[in-house]
Amino acid sequence: MPNVIVRLLNDRFSLVFPQHCLGCGRELFSAHKIICYSCELDLPMTYFHLQQGRKLKDKMGLDPKIKEVFSLYFFNENGRIESLLYELKYKGNQRVGHFFGQKLA
Ligand SMILES: [Zn+2]
């Protein structure tokens, strides 16, 4: 089925069963999202991928067999990242995994 049709069906589905932002609880306008734009902009990005010099792996003093380590976001206790990780790890919300995968890609 073409992606446009799937997207339209999902958006119609969200009219009947609205999705809510996992960050703030506001209603989302697209069934494909897990958090709203405002919450997404507030996620604490590390920007480690833009840094020159010592890499995160070196800073952490990990086993030399590990070739690379990457962290997209900082973890703050009781923050949105913790909520999203909880949703993924303990509730099995695959949409959160898809979200993180897209961000990492
Ligand atoms: Zn939100």
PDB file of C-alpha atoms and ligand atoms in Angstrom:
ATOM      1  CA  MET A   1       0.000   0.000   0.000  1.00  0.00           C
ATOM      2  CA  PRO A   2       1.490   3.375  -0.912  1.00  0.00           C
ATOM      3  CA  ASN A   3       2.824   5.412   2.004  1.00  0.00           C
ATOM      4  CA  VAL A   4       0.394   8.274   1.332  1.00  0.00           C
ATOM      5  CA  ILE A   5      -2.620   5.992   1.835  1.00  0.00           C
ATOM      6  CA  VAL A   6      -1.127   4.459   4.968  1.00  0.00           C
ATOM      7  CA  ARG A   7      -0.424   7.919   6.362  1.00  0.00           C
ATOM      8  CA  LEU A   8      -3.985   9.092   5.608  1.00  0.00           C
ATOM      9  CA  LEU A   9      -5.448   6.014   7.303  1.00  0.00           C
ATOM     10  CA  ASN A  10      -3.226   6.565  10.336  1.00  0.00           C
ATOM     11  CA  ASP A  11      -4.235  10.212  10.544  1.00  0.00           C
ATOM     12  CA  ARG A  12      -7.936   9.210  10.343  1.00  0.00           C
ATOM     13  CA  PHE A  13      -7.295   6.660  13.068  1.00  0.00           C
ATOM     14  CA  SER A  14      -5.779   9.390  15.230  1.00  0.00           C
ATOM     15  CA  LEU A  15      -8.995  11.414  14.901  1.00  0.00           C
ATOM     16  CA  VAL A  16     -10.881   8.592  16.605  1.00  0.00           C
ATOM     17  CA  PHE A  17      -8.072   7.540  18.949  1.00  0.00           C
ATOM     18  CA  PRO A  18      -5.906  10.619  19.465  1.00  0.00           C
ATOM     19  CA  GLN A  19      -2.253  10.135  20.338  1.00  0.00           C
ATOM     20  CA  HIS A  20      -0.710  12.170  23.108  1.00  0.00           C
ATOM     21  CA  CYS A  21       2.786  13.524  23.519  1.00  0.00           C
ATOM     22  CA  LEU A  22       4.880  11.288  25.785  1.00  0.00           C
ATOM     23  CA  GLY A  23       6.631  14.405  27.054  1.00  0.00           C
ATOM     24  CA  CYS A  24       3.827  16.781  28.005  1.00  0.00           C
ATOM     25  CA  GLY A  25       0.606  14.898  27.329  1.00  0.00           C
ATOM     26  CA  ARG A  26      -0.746  17.309  24.717  1.00  0.00           C
ATOM     27  CA  GLU A  27      -2.659  15.847  21.802  1.00  0.00           C
ATOM     28  CA  LEU A  28      -0.510  15.125  18.746  1.00  0.00           C
ATOM     29  CA  PHE A  29      -1.563  16.056  15.233  1.00  0.00           C
ATOM     30  CA  SER A  30       0.109  13.100  13.574  1.00  0.00           C
ATOM     31  CA  ALA A  31      -0.159   9.439  14.465  1.00  0.00           C
ATOM     32  CA  HIS A  32       3.505   9.054  13.517  1.00  0.00           C
ATOM     33  CA  LYS A  33       4.835  11.236  16.300  1.00  0.00           C
ATOM     34  CA  ILE A  34       5.505  10.246  19.903  1.00  0.00           C
ATOM     35  CA  ILE A  35       6.354  13.692  21.236  1.00  0.00           C
ATOM     36  CA  CYS A  36       5.367  17.187  20.147  1.00  0.00           C
ATOM     37  CA  TYR A  37       7.794  19.570  18.457  1.00  0.00           C
ATOM     38  CA  SER A  38       8.155  21.639  21.616  1.00  0.00           C
ATOM     39  CA  CYS A  39       9.192  18.625  23.695  1.00  0.00           C
ATOM     40  CA  GLU A  40      11.469  17.379  20.934  1.00  0.00           C
ATOM     41  CA  LEU A  41      13.266  20.720  20.841  1.00  0.00           C
ATOM     42  CA  ASP A  42      13.723  20.545  24.626  1.00  0.00           C
ATOM     43  CA  LEU A  43      15.422  17.137  24.545  1.00  0.00           C
ATOM     44  CA  PRO A  44      18.951  17.609  25.914  1.00  0.00           C
ATOM     45  CA  MET A  45      21.126  16.810  22.894  1.00  0.00           C
ATOM     46  CA  THR A  46      24.808  16.090  23.541  1.00  0.00           C
ATOM     47  CA  TYR A  47      26.166  17.191  20.131  1.00  0.00           C
ATOM     48  CA  PHE A  48      29.063  14.827  20.816  1.00  0.00           C
ATOM     49  CA  HIS A  49      29.110  13.955  17.123  1.00  0.00           C
ATOM     50  CA  LEU A  50      30.183  17.546  16.348  1.00  0.00           C
ATOM     51  CA  GLN A  51      33.017  17.657  18.863  1.00  0.00           C
ATOM     52  CA  GLN A  52      36.635  17.408  17.794  1.00  0.00           C
ATOM     53  CA  GLY A  53      39.372  15.821  19.835  1.00  0.00           C
ATOM     54  CA  ARG A  54      38.829  13.058  22.346  1.00  0.00           C
ATOM     55  CA  LYS A  55      35.869  10.911  21.612  1.00  0.00           C
ATOM     56  CA  LEU A  56      33.315   9.791  24.162  1.00  0.00           C
ATOM     57  CA  LYS A  57      34.826   6.312  24.169  1.00  0.00           C
ATOM     58  CA  ASP A  58      38.174   7.724  25.311  1.00  0.00           C
ATOM     59  CA  LYS A  59      36.538   9.925  27.925  1.00  0.00           C
ATOM     60  CA  MET A  60      34.744   6.927  29.397  1.00  0.00           C
ATOM     61  CA  GLY A  61      37.906   4.794  29.578  1.00  0.00           C
ATOM     62  CA  LEU A  62      36.221   1.804  27.955  1.00  0.00           C
ATOM     63  CA  ASP A  63      37.778  -1.426  26.756  1.00  0.00           C
ATOM     64  CA  PRO A  64      39.868  -0.739  23.616  1.00  0.00           C
ATOM     65  CA  LYS A  65      37.972  -3.509  21.810  1.00  0.00           C
ATOM     66  CA  ILE A  66      34.941  -1.206  21.749  1.00  0.00           C
ATOM     67  CA  LYS A  67      35.335   0.811  18.583  1.00  0.00           C
ATOM     68  CA  GLU A  68      32.823   3.598  19.153  1.00  0.00           C
ATOM     69  CA  VAL A  69      30.349   4.918  21.706  1.00  0.00           C
ATOM     70  CA  PHE A  70      27.663   7.432  20.949  1.00  0.00           C
ATOM     71  CA  SER A  71      25.151   9.302  23.047  1.00  0.00           C
ATOM     72  CA  LEU A  72      22.555  11.430  21.344  1.00  0.00           C
ATOM     73  CA  TYR A  73      20.989  12.878  24.503  1.00  0.00           C
ATOM     74  CA  PHE A  74      22.004  13.605  28.067  1.00  0.00           C
ATOM     75  CA  PHE A  75      20.125  11.609  30.683  1.00  0.00           C
ATOM     76  CA  ASN A  76      18.444  13.696  33.362  1.00  0.00           C
ATOM     77  CA  GLU A  77      16.681  11.980  36.215  1.00  0.00           C
ATOM     78  CA  ASN A  78      12.927  12.624  35.992  1.00  0.00           C
ATOM     79  CA  GLY A  79      13.454  14.223  32.566  1.00  0.00           C
ATOM     80  CA  ARG A  80      11.841  13.485  29.221  1.00  0.00           C
ATOM     81  CA  ILE A  81      14.617  11.142  28.139  1.00  0.00           C
ATOM     82  CA  GLU A  82      14.047   9.038  31.247  1.00  0.00           C
ATOM     83  CA  SER A  83      10.318   8.929  30.468  1.00  0.00           C
ATOM     84  CA  LEU A  84      10.958   7.901  26.875  1.00  0.00           C
ATOM     85  CA  LEU A  85      13.460   5.216  27.901  1.00  0.00           C
ATOM     86  CA  TYR A  86      11.007   3.886  30.478  1.00  0.00           C
ATOM     87  CA  GLU A  87       8.310   3.772  27.792  1.00  0.00           C
ATOM     88  CA  LEU A  88      10.643   1.826  25.502  1.00  0.00           C
ATOM     89  CA  LYS A  89      12.220  -0.501  28.050  1.00  0.00           C
ATOM     90  CA  TYR A  90       9.363  -1.344  30.396  1.00  0.00           C
ATOM     91  CA  LYS A  91       6.257  -0.756  28.285  1.00  0.00           C
ATOM     92  CA  GLY A  92       7.701  -2.089  25.033  1.00  0.00           C
ATOM     93  CA  ASN A  93       6.639   0.978  23.060  1.00  0.00           C
ATOM     94  CA  GLN A  94       8.354   0.297  19.749  1.00  0.00           C
ATOM     95  CA  ARG A  95       7.438   3.742  18.447  1.00  0.00           C
ATOM     96  CA  VAL A  96       9.953   5.180  20.916  1.00  0.00           C
ATOM     97  CA  GLY A  97      12.643   2.875  19.542  1.00  0.00           C
ATOM     98  CA  HIS A  98      11.739   3.968  16.022  1.00  0.00           C
ATOM     99  CA  PHE A  99      11.967   7.620  17.115  1.00  0.00           C
ATOM    100  CA  PHE A 100      15.451   7.143  18.604  1.00  0.00           C
ATOM    101  CA  GLY A 101      16.530   5.159  15.550  1.00  0.00           C
ATOM    102  CA  GLN A 102      15.474   7.974  13.249  1.00  0.00           C
ATOM    103  CA  LYS A 103      17.317  10.527  15.349  1.00  0.00           C
ATOM    104  CA  LEU A 104      20.479   8.453  15.406  1.00  0.00           C
ATOM    105  CA  ALA A 105      20.331   7.884  11.642  1.00  0.00           C
TER     106      ALA A 105
HETATM  107 ZN    ZN B   1       5.026  17.611  24.315  1.00  0.00          ZN
END
